[in-house]
Amino acid sequence: KQARMLLDKDFVISEIDKRIYGSFIEHLGRAVYGGIYEPGHSEADEQGFRRDVMELVKELQVPIVRYPGGNFVSGYNWEDGVGPKEDRPKRLELAWKMIETNEVGTNEFADWAKKVNTEVMMAVNLGTRGIDAARNLVEYCNHPGGTYWSDLRKSHGYQEPHKIKTWCLGNEMDGPWQIGHMNAEDYGKKALEAAKVMKWVDDSIELVSCGSSSTGMKTFPEWEATSLDITYEAVDYVSLHQYYGNPNNDTESYLAKSLDMDHFIKTVISTCDYIKAKKRSKKTLMLSFDEWNVWYHSHSADKQLKPWQVAPPQLEDVYNFEDALLVGCMLITMLKHSDRVKMACMAQLVNVIAPIMTSNGGGAWKQTIFYPYLHTSVYGRGKALQPVISSDKYDSKEFTDVPYLESVSVYDEESEAVTIFAVNRSLTDELHLDCDVRSFAGYQLVEHIVLENDDLKAVNTEQCEQVKPHSNGNALLQDGKIEATLAKASWNVIRLA
Ligand code: AHR
């Protein structure tokens, strides 16, 4: 298989907002309890946070983490999670049928976020709660002091406000499974009023309006058109959520699912711009892809779980090698839209459909999908460049004209570094890449990182890391041209400086 590519430092898509490499921690399964927090564990710090997990999160350089849900947030009383731990109530958690102990809440999570050098993206409950709880939470978190809620925060030991900038107006309110599900018009009205008062409390915050829960929703994209018609001027972003799986073991179609993600993003952009035109607005709405990942391996195990346990092993997908390839394609797709996708959250971060796994009382390890996330987050800062690609293509059961090569590049002018991210989707053949980089005169090849494995279903466990990258790719840079052989079914990072 063959592909040609032209890269030029002037073909700029956009400066990348680093928050495109965000993630998500929900009060669900073992994400919080047994994930980031396990008092009594040999790695626990003075607050009960696992140091081994914090190290892996720091390695990923996650810039923002969405919290506390997810479906969880639509039944959550944030007041349950602040103040003395011994006074906090245990609650039946209806979204995931478990017991929430509230040992970790807003303040502890803000502490954890600081420890791992990340920002909090806070979601408010627009299911069972509404305007009042939302504005009180903004006051509790962000107001300096001298009022009821800000002084309550101080009395809980937090003199300084948390200064949380990004807030989600509810979660997946288009989904019948959501506590407090409503139609687009009712959501728009509720979200608008919440947005108004939240910004009155702190006008420096940014708000995310709920978009569709997936492209598969019957209400997509009418939900966006109707709700944004109401919220457009009051919000800064609209959310997108999407998970993929390979339940029929059709890997050729599976690896092409990022084309569906591309179509989803384009449709949401068109819908936002239609509302902009309709309103004669000057404002261009940005996108927050605040839940995305592979999610399907754990579906049947989850059906067997007994309800009303504390921190049961829910949504514990064990990712294989082909999942890492699709995750790479999804990251490339979002980077290609970085002029509009400003935030994105890999859902989730620890144990629950996550790149990081732990065992209770035991170790922490990297799932296969950790690596494309790591490489893009670490090397993908700067300007996204639009490559001009001509690649051999294939047809699968679900898609036609799928390019074997999926690729985007990032140029960091300051450190004079260029990074090419590339997936070869062919399951059988190497791909010969011929890339014109004459615009980067004087650059040298630094390394060619490759994630490859003969077994598409290979996984990493606590005992054994079968899927990990090496730096022995064969890319060569000569006379302004890179020549590389991309192994069959591989994720590649070609770095120049
Ligand atoms: O991330 C898991 C769940 O997926 C979230 O709680 C929900 O928002 C989505 O349906």
Short mmCIF file of C-alpha atoms and ligand atoms in Angstrom, two decimals:
data_model
loop_
_atom_site.label_atom_id
_atom_site.label_comp_id
_atom_site.label_asym_id
_atom_site.label_seq_id
_atom_site.Cartn_x
_atom_site.Cartn_y
_atom_site.Cartn_z
CA LYS A 1 0.00 0.00 0.00
CA GLN A 2 1.17 3.54 -0.77
CA ALA A 3 0.48 7.05 0.45
CA ARG A 4 1.90 10.45 -0.42
CA MET A 5 1.70 13.42 1.87
CA LEU A 6 2.64 17.10 1.65
CA LEU A 7 3.26 19.07 4.84
CA ASP A 8 3.74 22.81 4.89
CA LYS A 9 4.16 25.11 7.88
CA ASP A 10 1.65 27.52 6.29
CA PHE A 11 -1.17 24.96 6.06
CA VAL A 12 -2.35 25.82 9.57
CA ILE A 13 -5.69 24.44 10.78
CA SER A 14 -5.47 26.20 14.14
CA GLU A 15 -3.48 26.70 17.29
CA ILE A 16 -4.43 23.65 19.36
CA ASP A 17 -6.19 24.34 22.65
CA LYS A 18 -4.36 22.02 25.03
CA ARG A 19 -7.71 21.14 26.62
CA ILE A 20 -8.32 18.87 23.61
CA TYR A 21 -6.28 16.34 25.66
CA GLY A 22 -8.68 16.40 28.60
CA SER A 23 -10.16 13.43 30.44
CA PHE A 24 -12.99 12.55 32.80
CA ILE A 25 -13.50 11.19 36.32
CA GLU A 26 -17.05 10.25 37.26
CA HIS A 27 -18.34 8.91 40.56
CA LEU A 28 -18.87 5.54 38.94
CA GLY A 29 -17.43 2.09 39.58
CA ARG A 30 -13.82 2.27 40.76
CA ALA A 31 -12.89 5.59 39.10
CA VAL A 32 -12.79 7.51 42.39
CA TYR A 33 -12.88 4.85 45.12
CA GLY A 34 -10.13 2.32 44.37
CA GLY A 35 -8.95 4.44 41.44
CA ILE A 36 -7.64 7.89 42.28
CA TYR A 37 -8.50 7.45 45.99
CA GLU A 38 -7.68 4.47 48.18
CA PRO A 39 -6.81 5.38 51.77
CA GLY A 40 -4.85 2.59 53.41
CA HIS A 41 -3.11 1.67 50.15
CA SER A 42 0.68 1.64 50.44
CA GLU A 43 0.81 4.36 47.75
CA ALA A 44 -1.83 6.58 49.42
CA ASP A 45 -0.81 10.13 50.36
CA GLU A 46 -2.04 12.01 53.45
CA GLN A 47 -5.44 12.60 51.75
CA GLY A 48 -5.83 9.02 50.54
CA PHE A 49 -4.92 9.72 46.90
CA ARG A 50 -2.88 7.03 45.19
CA ARG A 51 0.56 8.34 44.28
CA ASP A 52 1.13 5.63 41.66
CA VAL A 53 -2.04 6.72 39.84
CA MET A 54 -1.09 10.40 40.14
CA GLU A 55 2.28 9.64 38.50
CA LEU A 56 0.58 8.01 35.50
CA VAL A 57 -1.90 10.90 35.19
CA LYS A 58 1.00 13.37 35.30
CA GLU A 59 2.83 11.39 32.63
CA LEU A 60 -0.19 11.90 30.37
CA GLN A 61 -0.06 15.68 31.02
CA VAL A 62 -3.85 15.84 31.22
CA PRO A 63 -4.80 19.54 31.08
CA ILE A 64 -8.44 19.32 32.25
CA VAL A 65 -10.63 16.67 33.93
CA ARG A 66 -14.42 16.68 33.76
CA TYR A 67 -16.12 15.89 37.10
CA PRO A 68 -18.27 14.48 38.82
CA GLY A 69 -20.32 13.01 35.91
CA GLY A 70 -21.66 11.81 33.58
CA ASN A 71 -25.02 10.29 34.36
CA PHE A 72 -24.08 10.49 38.05
CA VAL A 73 -24.32 14.28 38.10
CA SER A 74 -28.03 14.30 37.24
CA GLY A 75 -28.90 12.89 40.69
CA TYR A 76 -26.05 14.44 42.70
CA ASN A 77 -26.45 16.84 45.60
CA TRP A 78 -23.08 18.56 45.63
CA GLU A 79 -23.67 19.65 49.24
CA ASP A 80 -23.41 15.95 50.27
CA GLY A 81 -19.73 15.98 49.30
CA VAL A 82 -18.46 18.98 51.30
CA GLY A 83 -17.78 19.54 54.99
CA PRO A 84 -16.65 17.05 57.63
CA LYS A 85 -16.42 13.56 56.13
CA GLU A 86 -18.11 11.93 59.11
CA ASP A 87 -21.26 14.00 58.47
CA ARG A 88 -21.56 13.14 54.82
CA PRO A 89 -24.54 10.97 53.86
CA LYS A 90 -24.35 7.64 52.06
CA ARG A 91 -26.79 7.72 49.13
CA LEU A 92 -28.40 5.33 46.73
CA GLU A 93 -26.88 6.33 43.41
CA LEU A 94 -29.62 5.72 40.85
CA ALA A 95 -27.80 6.29 37.57
CA TRP A 96 -25.42 3.36 38.11
CA LYS A 97 -27.25 1.51 40.92
CA MET A 98 -24.48 1.72 43.46
CA ILE A 99 -23.87 3.28 46.86
CA GLU A 100 -22.13 6.66 46.98
CA THR A 101 -20.30 7.28 50.24
CA ASN A 102 -19.42 10.92 49.44
CA GLU A 103 -15.95 10.54 50.99
CA VAL A 104 -14.63 12.45 47.99
CA GLY A 105 -16.38 15.62 46.88
CA THR A 106 -15.70 19.00 45.30
CA ASN A 107 -12.88 20.14 47.59
CA GLU A 108 -10.98 16.86 47.61
CA PHE A 109 -11.26 16.64 43.83
CA ALA A 110 -9.94 20.20 43.46
CA ASP A 111 -6.99 19.17 45.68
CA TRP A 112 -6.33 16.10 43.57
CA ALA A 113 -6.51 18.19 40.38
CA LYS A 114 -3.83 20.52 41.74
CA LYS A 115 -1.62 17.58 42.65
CA VAL A 116 -1.73 16.24 39.08
CA ASN A 117 -1.36 19.70 37.45
CA THR A 118 -4.78 19.72 35.88
CA GLU A 119 -7.86 21.96 35.79
CA VAL A 120 -11.39 20.92 36.79
CA MET A 121 -14.26 20.99 34.28
CA MET A 122 -17.26 20.98 36.60
CA ALA A 123 -20.67 19.64 35.61
CA VAL A 124 -23.84 20.84 37.34
CA ASN A 125 -26.96 18.80 37.99
CA LEU A 126 -29.78 19.88 35.67
CA GLY A 127 -31.68 16.63 36.29
CA THR A 128 -33.02 16.56 39.86
CA ARG A 129 -31.67 20.04 40.63
CA GLY A 130 -31.47 23.28 38.71
CA ILE A 131 -30.67 26.98 38.77
CA ASP A 132 -30.42 27.34 42.53
CA ALA A 133 -28.00 24.47 43.19
CA ALA A 134 -25.94 25.49 40.16
CA ARG A 135 -25.49 29.12 41.16
CA ASN A 136 -24.73 28.12 44.76
CA LEU A 137 -22.02 25.74 43.58
CA VAL A 138 -20.39 28.48 41.48
CA GLU A 139 -20.49 30.75 44.54
CA TYR A 140 -19.07 28.01 46.77
CA CYS A 141 -16.23 27.28 44.35
CA ASN A 142 -15.37 30.66 42.88
CA HIS A 143 -16.49 33.54 45.11
CA PRO A 144 -13.64 34.92 47.25
CA GLY A 145 -15.63 35.26 50.52
CA GLY A 146 -18.05 37.28 52.62
CA THR A 147 -21.20 35.43 51.46
CA TYR A 148 -23.00 32.35 52.77
CA TRP A 149 -21.63 29.78 50.28
CA SER A 150 -18.13 31.21 49.93
CA ASP A 151 -17.79 31.44 53.72
CA LEU A 152 -19.02 27.88 54.02
CA ARG A 153 -16.15 26.84 51.74
CA LYS A 154 -13.76 28.75 54.00
CA SER A 155 -15.20 27.04 57.06
CA HIS A 156 -14.45 23.74 55.29
CA GLY A 157 -10.78 24.72 55.20
CA TYR A 158 -10.51 26.28 51.75
CA GLN A 159 -9.65 29.97 52.15
CA GLU A 160 -8.91 30.49 48.49
CA PRO A 161 -11.56 29.98 45.81
CA HIS A 162 -11.02 27.07 43.41
CA LYS A 163 -11.44 29.39 40.40
CA ILE A 164 -13.09 26.76 38.22
CA LYS A 165 -13.40 28.19 34.74
CA THR A 166 -15.27 25.59 32.70
CA TRP A 167 -18.78 24.38 33.59
CA CYS A 168 -21.07 21.87 31.87
CA LEU A 169 -24.80 22.61 31.95
CA GLY A 170 -25.98 19.10 32.82
CA ASN A 171 -25.14 15.82 31.10
CA GLU A 172 -26.74 13.99 28.16
CA MET A 173 -30.13 15.51 28.85
CA ASP A 174 -31.36 14.15 25.47
CA GLY A 175 -31.08 10.54 26.72
CA PRO A 176 -34.11 8.72 28.16
CA TRP A 177 -31.70 7.01 30.62
CA GLN A 178 -30.82 10.36 32.15
CA ILE A 179 -32.37 11.31 35.50
CA GLY A 180 -34.54 14.29 34.57
CA HIS A 181 -34.43 13.64 30.79
CA MET A 182 -36.28 16.35 28.89
CA ASN A 183 -36.91 17.54 25.37
CA ALA A 184 -34.63 20.02 23.63
CA GLU A 185 -36.84 23.02 24.21
CA ASP A 186 -37.26 22.35 27.93
CA TYR A 187 -33.53 21.75 28.25
CA GLY A 188 -32.74 24.95 26.37
CA LYS A 189 -34.95 26.98 28.72
CA LYS A 190 -33.52 25.38 31.87
CA ALA A 191 -29.93 25.65 30.67
CA LEU A 192 -30.36 29.28 29.65
CA GLU A 193 -31.65 30.31 33.08
CA ALA A 194 -28.90 28.35 34.85
CA ALA A 195 -26.28 29.88 32.53
CA LYS A 196 -27.56 33.37 33.18
CA VAL A 197 -27.30 33.21 36.96
CA MET A 198 -24.07 31.19 36.99
CA LYS A 199 -22.44 33.94 34.92
CA TRP A 200 -23.99 36.58 37.19
CA VAL A 201 -22.18 34.93 40.11
CA ASP A 202 -18.89 34.77 38.15
CA ASP A 203 -18.70 36.32 34.70
CA SER A 204 -15.29 34.79 34.00
CA ILE A 205 -16.66 31.26 33.66
CA GLU A 206 -17.21 29.41 30.38
CA LEU A 207 -20.26 27.23 29.78
CA VAL A 208 -20.97 24.09 27.79
CA SER A 209 -24.49 23.43 26.49
CA CYS A 210 -25.50 19.76 26.24
CA GLY A 211 -25.43 18.36 22.74
CA SER A 212 -26.48 14.88 21.63
CA SER A 213 -25.32 11.75 23.48
CA SER A 214 -24.21 10.21 20.18
CA THR A 215 -24.74 10.39 16.43
CA GLY A 216 -27.12 7.46 16.86
CA MET A 217 -29.72 9.47 18.78
CA LYS A 218 -32.98 9.90 16.87
CA THR A 219 -33.08 13.51 18.02
CA PHE A 220 -29.63 14.30 16.54
CA PRO A 221 -29.09 16.99 15.18
CA GLU A 222 -32.50 18.54 15.83
CA TRP A 223 -31.61 18.56 19.57
CA GLU A 224 -28.64 20.86 18.88
CA ALA A 225 -30.68 23.15 16.59
CA THR A 226 -33.57 23.54 19.04
CA SER A 227 -31.57 23.83 22.28
CA LEU A 228 -28.90 26.12 20.82
CA ASP A 229 -31.57 28.36 19.37
CA ILE A 230 -32.32 29.15 23.04
CA THR A 231 -28.87 28.94 24.68
CA TYR A 232 -26.61 30.19 21.85
CA GLU A 233 -25.72 33.63 23.18
CA ALA A 234 -25.35 32.45 26.79
CA VAL A 235 -22.90 29.58 26.22
CA ASP A 236 -19.42 29.09 24.79
CA TYR A 237 -19.41 25.44 23.71
CA VAL A 238 -21.74 22.62 22.78
CA SER A 239 -20.88 19.09 23.88
CA LEU A 240 -20.48 15.94 21.77
CA HIS A 241 -20.30 12.38 23.13
CA GLN A 242 -19.41 9.24 21.20
CA TYR A 243 -18.23 5.71 21.99
CA TYR A 244 -17.39 2.96 19.50
CA GLY A 245 -16.97 -0.80 19.70
CA ASN A 246 -16.18 -3.85 17.58
CA PRO A 247 -18.83 -6.33 18.78
CA ASN A 248 -19.00 -8.12 15.37
CA ASN A 249 -15.23 -8.47 15.11
CA ASP A 250 -15.18 -6.52 11.84
CA THR A 251 -11.90 -4.69 12.36
CA GLU A 252 -11.80 -3.08 8.90
CA SER A 253 -15.06 -1.29 9.69
CA TYR A 254 -14.03 -0.70 13.29
CA LEU A 255 -10.87 1.20 12.35
CA ALA A 256 -12.93 3.35 9.97
CA LYS A 257 -15.28 4.52 12.73
CA SER A 258 -13.30 7.72 13.10
CA LEU A 259 -14.89 8.69 9.76
CA ASP A 260 -18.23 8.61 11.57
CA MET A 261 -16.71 10.83 14.27
CA ASP A 262 -15.55 13.22 11.54
CA HIS A 263 -19.08 13.34 10.12
CA PHE A 264 -20.49 13.94 13.62
CA ILE A 265 -18.16 16.91 14.18
CA LYS A 266 -18.94 18.40 10.75
CA THR A 267 -22.69 18.10 11.36
CA VAL A 268 -22.48 19.79 14.76
CA ILE A 269 -20.36 22.61 13.27
CA SER A 270 -22.96 23.09 10.51
CA THR A 271 -25.79 23.14 13.04
CA CYS A 272 -24.01 25.72 15.23
CA ASP A 273 -23.30 27.86 12.19
CA TYR A 274 -26.92 27.61 11.04
CA ILE A 275 -28.03 29.00 14.42
CA LYS A 276 -25.34 31.68 14.17
CA ALA A 277 -26.71 32.70 10.76
CA LYS A 278 -30.30 32.58 11.95
CA LYS A 279 -29.48 34.86 14.86
CA ARG A 280 -27.24 37.18 12.81
CA SER A 281 -24.78 36.54 15.64
CA LYS A 282 -21.14 37.55 15.64
CA LYS A 283 -20.27 34.67 17.90
CA THR A 284 -18.88 31.37 16.61
CA LEU A 285 -19.65 28.49 18.95
CA MET A 286 -16.87 26.05 19.79
CA LEU A 287 -17.16 22.30 20.41
CA SER A 288 -16.38 20.32 23.55
CA PHE A 289 -16.07 16.61 22.68
CA ASP A 290 -16.28 15.88 26.37
CA GLU A 291 -16.88 12.12 26.22
CA TRP A 292 -15.16 9.92 23.65
CA ASN A 293 -13.55 6.50 23.66
CA VAL A 294 -14.02 2.81 22.93
CA TRP A 295 -16.65 1.23 25.16
CA TYR A 296 -18.11 -2.24 24.64
CA HIS A 297 -15.88 -4.93 26.21
CA SER A 298 -17.50 -4.63 29.64
CA HIS A 299 -21.16 -4.53 28.60
CA SER A 300 -21.96 -8.17 29.41
CA ALA A 301 -19.97 -8.24 32.69
CA ASP A 302 -21.82 -5.13 33.85
CA LYS A 303 -25.15 -6.87 33.37
CA GLN A 304 -24.09 -9.50 35.95
CA LEU A 305 -23.22 -6.99 38.70
CA LYS A 306 -25.31 -6.93 41.88
CA PRO A 307 -26.79 -3.46 42.56
CA TRP A 308 -26.07 -1.27 45.58
CA GLN A 309 -22.39 -2.05 46.11
CA VAL A 310 -19.76 0.54 46.98
CA ALA A 311 -17.30 0.99 44.07
CA PRO A 312 -18.11 -2.15 42.06
CA PRO A 313 -15.96 -2.98 39.00
CA GLN A 314 -18.20 -1.21 36.48
CA LEU A 315 -17.32 -0.37 32.86
CA GLU A 316 -13.90 -1.99 33.23
CA ASP A 317 -13.08 -2.43 29.56
CA VAL A 318 -9.81 -4.27 29.04
CA TYR A 319 -8.51 -2.64 25.88
CA ASN A 320 -6.72 -4.52 23.15
CA PHE A 321 -4.26 -3.42 20.49
CA GLU A 322 -6.85 -2.61 17.80
CA ASP A 323 -8.64 -0.32 20.29
CA ALA A 324 -5.44 1.72 20.56
CA LEU A 325 -5.43 2.12 16.76
CA LEU A 326 -8.99 3.45 16.72
CA VAL A 327 -8.22 5.76 19.65
CA GLY A 328 -5.28 7.09 17.61
CA CYS A 329 -7.58 7.68 14.61
CA MET A 330 -10.09 9.49 16.88
CA LEU A 331 -7.37 11.76 18.28
CA ILE A 332 -6.17 12.57 14.75
CA THR A 333 -9.76 13.34 13.72
CA MET A 334 -10.25 15.81 16.57
CA LEU A 335 -6.91 17.49 15.83
CA LYS A 336 -8.02 17.94 12.21
CA HIS A 337 -10.96 19.91 13.62
CA SER A 338 -8.97 21.82 16.23
CA ASP A 339 -10.23 25.11 14.81
CA ARG A 340 -13.62 24.23 16.37
CA VAL A 341 -12.99 21.34 18.81
CA LYS A 342 -11.36 23.24 21.66
CA MET A 343 -11.95 20.75 24.46
CA ALA A 344 -12.26 16.97 24.52
CA CYS A 345 -12.30 14.41 27.31
CA MET A 346 -11.20 10.84 26.91
CA ALA A 347 -13.87 9.07 28.95
CA GLN A 348 -12.69 8.14 31.38
CA LEU A 349 -9.29 8.28 33.13
CA VAL A 350 -8.96 5.53 35.75
CA ASN A 351 -10.55 2.03 35.81
CA VAL A 352 -13.84 3.07 34.17
CA ILE A 353 -13.30 2.76 30.35
CA ALA A 354 -9.86 4.13 31.05
CA PRO A 355 -6.23 4.28 29.92
CA ILE A 356 -5.11 3.66 33.54
CA MET A 357 -6.12 0.59 35.56
CA THR A 358 -5.57 -0.33 39.18
CA SER A 359 -6.20 -3.32 41.37
CA ASN A 360 -7.49 -2.67 44.88
CA GLY A 361 -4.51 -2.82 47.18
CA GLY A 362 -2.30 -3.65 44.19
CA GLY A 363 -0.60 -1.93 41.28
CA ALA A 364 -1.48 0.57 38.59
CA TRP A 365 -0.80 -0.05 34.89
CA LYS A 366 -1.18 1.32 31.38
CA GLN A 367 -3.84 -0.02 29.06
CA THR A 368 -3.11 -0.13 25.31
CA ILE A 369 -5.01 3.13 24.66
CA PHE A 370 -2.69 4.96 27.09
CA TYR A 371 -0.07 5.28 24.35
CA PRO A 372 -1.77 7.22 21.53
CA TYR A 373 -3.24 9.48 24.22
CA LEU A 374 0.22 9.99 25.76
CA HIS A 375 1.95 10.70 22.44
CA THR A 376 -0.60 13.24 21.21
CA SER A 377 -0.82 14.97 24.58
CA VAL A 378 2.96 15.26 24.95
CA TYR A 379 3.99 15.91 21.33
CA GLY A 380 0.76 17.42 20.00
CA ARG A 381 1.05 20.95 21.39
CA GLY A 382 1.28 23.85 18.94
CA LYS A 383 -0.42 24.35 15.59
CA ALA A 384 -2.27 21.58 13.81
CA LEU A 385 -1.24 21.37 10.15
CA GLN A 386 -3.52 20.13 7.40
CA PRO A 387 -1.66 17.48 5.44
CA VAL A 388 -2.43 17.02 1.74
CA ILE A 389 -2.77 13.24 1.49
CA SER A 390 -3.26 10.86 -1.34
CA SER A 391 -3.59 7.32 -0.02
CA ASP A 392 -4.74 3.94 -1.27
CA LYS A 393 -8.22 3.17 0.01
CA TYR A 394 -10.47 0.24 0.89
CA ASP A 395 -14.13 -0.59 1.28
CA SER A 396 -15.43 -2.37 4.38
CA LYS A 397 -18.89 -3.69 5.30
CA GLU A 398 -19.82 -0.35 6.86
CA PHE A 399 -17.68 2.21 5.02
CA THR A 400 -16.48 2.98 1.50
CA ASP A 401 -13.31 4.75 0.38
CA VAL A 402 -11.51 4.43 3.69
CA PRO A 403 -7.94 5.78 3.36
CA TYR A 404 -5.34 3.33 4.68
CA LEU A 405 -3.41 6.33 5.96
CA GLU A 406 -4.96 8.48 8.71
CA SER A 407 -2.69 11.36 9.64
CA VAL A 408 -2.28 14.86 11.00
CA SER A 409 0.78 16.88 12.00
CA VAL A 410 1.54 19.37 14.73
CA TYR A 411 4.08 22.18 14.49
CA ASP A 412 5.41 23.82 17.63
CA GLU A 413 7.03 27.01 16.39
CA GLU A 414 8.60 27.84 19.75
CA SER A 415 10.51 24.60 20.23
CA GLU A 416 10.87 24.15 16.45
CA ALA A 417 9.39 20.66 16.54
CA VAL A 418 7.18 18.93 14.01
CA THR A 419 5.33 15.72 14.81
CA ILE A 420 3.50 13.50 12.36
CA PHE A 421 0.84 11.22 13.87
CA ALA A 422 -0.13 8.43 11.50
CA VAL A 423 -2.15 5.20 11.53
CA ASN A 424 -1.85 2.50 8.88
CA ARG A 425 -5.32 0.92 8.82
CA SER A 426 -4.28 -2.00 6.62
CA LEU A 427 -4.51 -5.25 8.58
CA THR A 428 -2.35 -7.14 6.12
CA ASP A 429 0.11 -4.79 4.42
CA GLU A 430 2.82 -2.29 5.17
CA LEU A 431 2.19 1.22 3.93
CA HIS A 432 4.95 3.09 2.11
CA LEU A 433 4.77 6.72 3.06
CA ASP A 434 6.43 9.40 1.00
CA CYS A 435 6.16 12.77 2.69
CA ASP A 436 7.27 16.16 1.32
CA VAL A 437 8.57 18.33 4.17
CA ARG A 438 10.63 20.84 2.14
CA SER A 439 8.97 23.67 4.04
CA PHE A 440 10.90 22.52 7.14
CA ALA A 441 14.37 23.14 5.79
CA GLY A 442 17.16 22.24 8.22
CA TYR A 443 15.01 19.90 10.35
CA GLN A 444 16.38 16.51 11.38
CA LEU A 445 14.57 13.31 12.21
CA VAL A 446 14.45 12.79 15.99
CA GLU A 447 12.67 9.46 16.23
CA HIS A 448 9.99 7.27 14.72
CA ILE A 449 7.88 5.74 17.49
CA VAL A 450 5.77 2.72 16.57
CA LEU A 451 2.99 0.88 18.38
CA GLU A 452 2.50 -2.45 16.62
CA ASN A 453 1.54 -6.00 17.50
CA ASP A 454 0.92 -9.14 15.49
CA ASP A 455 -2.12 -9.85 17.63
CA LEU A 456 -4.91 -7.27 17.22
CA LYS A 457 -6.47 -8.62 20.41
CA ALA A 458 -3.34 -8.36 22.61
CA VAL A 459 -3.98 -6.63 25.97
CA ASN A 460 -1.98 -5.26 28.89
CA THR A 461 -2.52 -6.57 32.40
CA GLU A 462 -1.10 -5.85 35.83
CA GLN A 463 1.44 -8.62 35.27
CA CYS A 464 2.31 -8.18 31.62
CA GLU A 465 2.55 -5.27 29.21
CA GLN A 466 2.19 -6.88 25.77
CA VAL A 467 1.41 -3.66 23.93
CA LYS A 468 3.97 -0.90 24.26
CA PRO A 469 5.73 1.40 21.80
CA HIS A 470 9.28 1.15 20.50
CA SER A 471 11.40 3.76 18.71
CA ASN A 472 12.74 1.58 15.93
CA GLY A 473 10.57 2.86 13.11
CA ASN A 474 12.45 3.17 9.82
CA ALA A 475 11.56 6.75 8.81
CA LEU A 476 14.38 8.53 6.96
CA LEU A 477 14.59 12.23 6.22
CA GLN A 478 16.63 13.25 3.21
CA ASP A 479 16.48 16.23 0.84
CA GLY A 480 13.20 17.50 2.29
CA LYS A 481 11.50 14.13 1.97
CA ILE A 482 10.54 11.56 4.61
CA GLU A 483 10.31 7.98 3.53
CA ALA A 484 8.87 5.51 5.98
CA THR A 485 7.37 2.07 6.02
CA LEU A 486 4.40 2.00 8.36
CA ALA A 487 3.91 -1.53 9.69
CA LYS A 488 0.54 -3.17 9.03
CA ALA A 489 -2.00 -2.02 11.64
CA SER A 490 0.25 0.45 13.40
CA TRP A 491 0.27 3.77 15.24
CA ASN A 492 3.25 5.96 14.32
CA VAL A 493 4.79 9.14 15.70
CA ILE A 494 7.46 10.66 13.47
CA ARG A 495 9.29 13.51 15.20
CA LEU A 496 11.40 16.18 13.55
CA ALA A 497 13.26 19.06 15.19
O1 AHR B 1 -18.79 7.66 30.57
C1 AHR B 1 -19.80 6.76 30.94
C2 AHR B 1 -21.19 7.33 30.70
O2 AHR B 1 -21.41 7.48 29.32
C3 AHR B 1 -21.45 8.71 31.25
O3 AHR B 1 -21.85 8.69 32.57
C4 AHR B 1 -22.57 9.19 30.39
O4 AHR B 1 -22.57 10.59 30.24
C5 AHR B 1 -22.39 8.47 29.07
O5 AHR B 1 -23.56 7.87 28.65
#
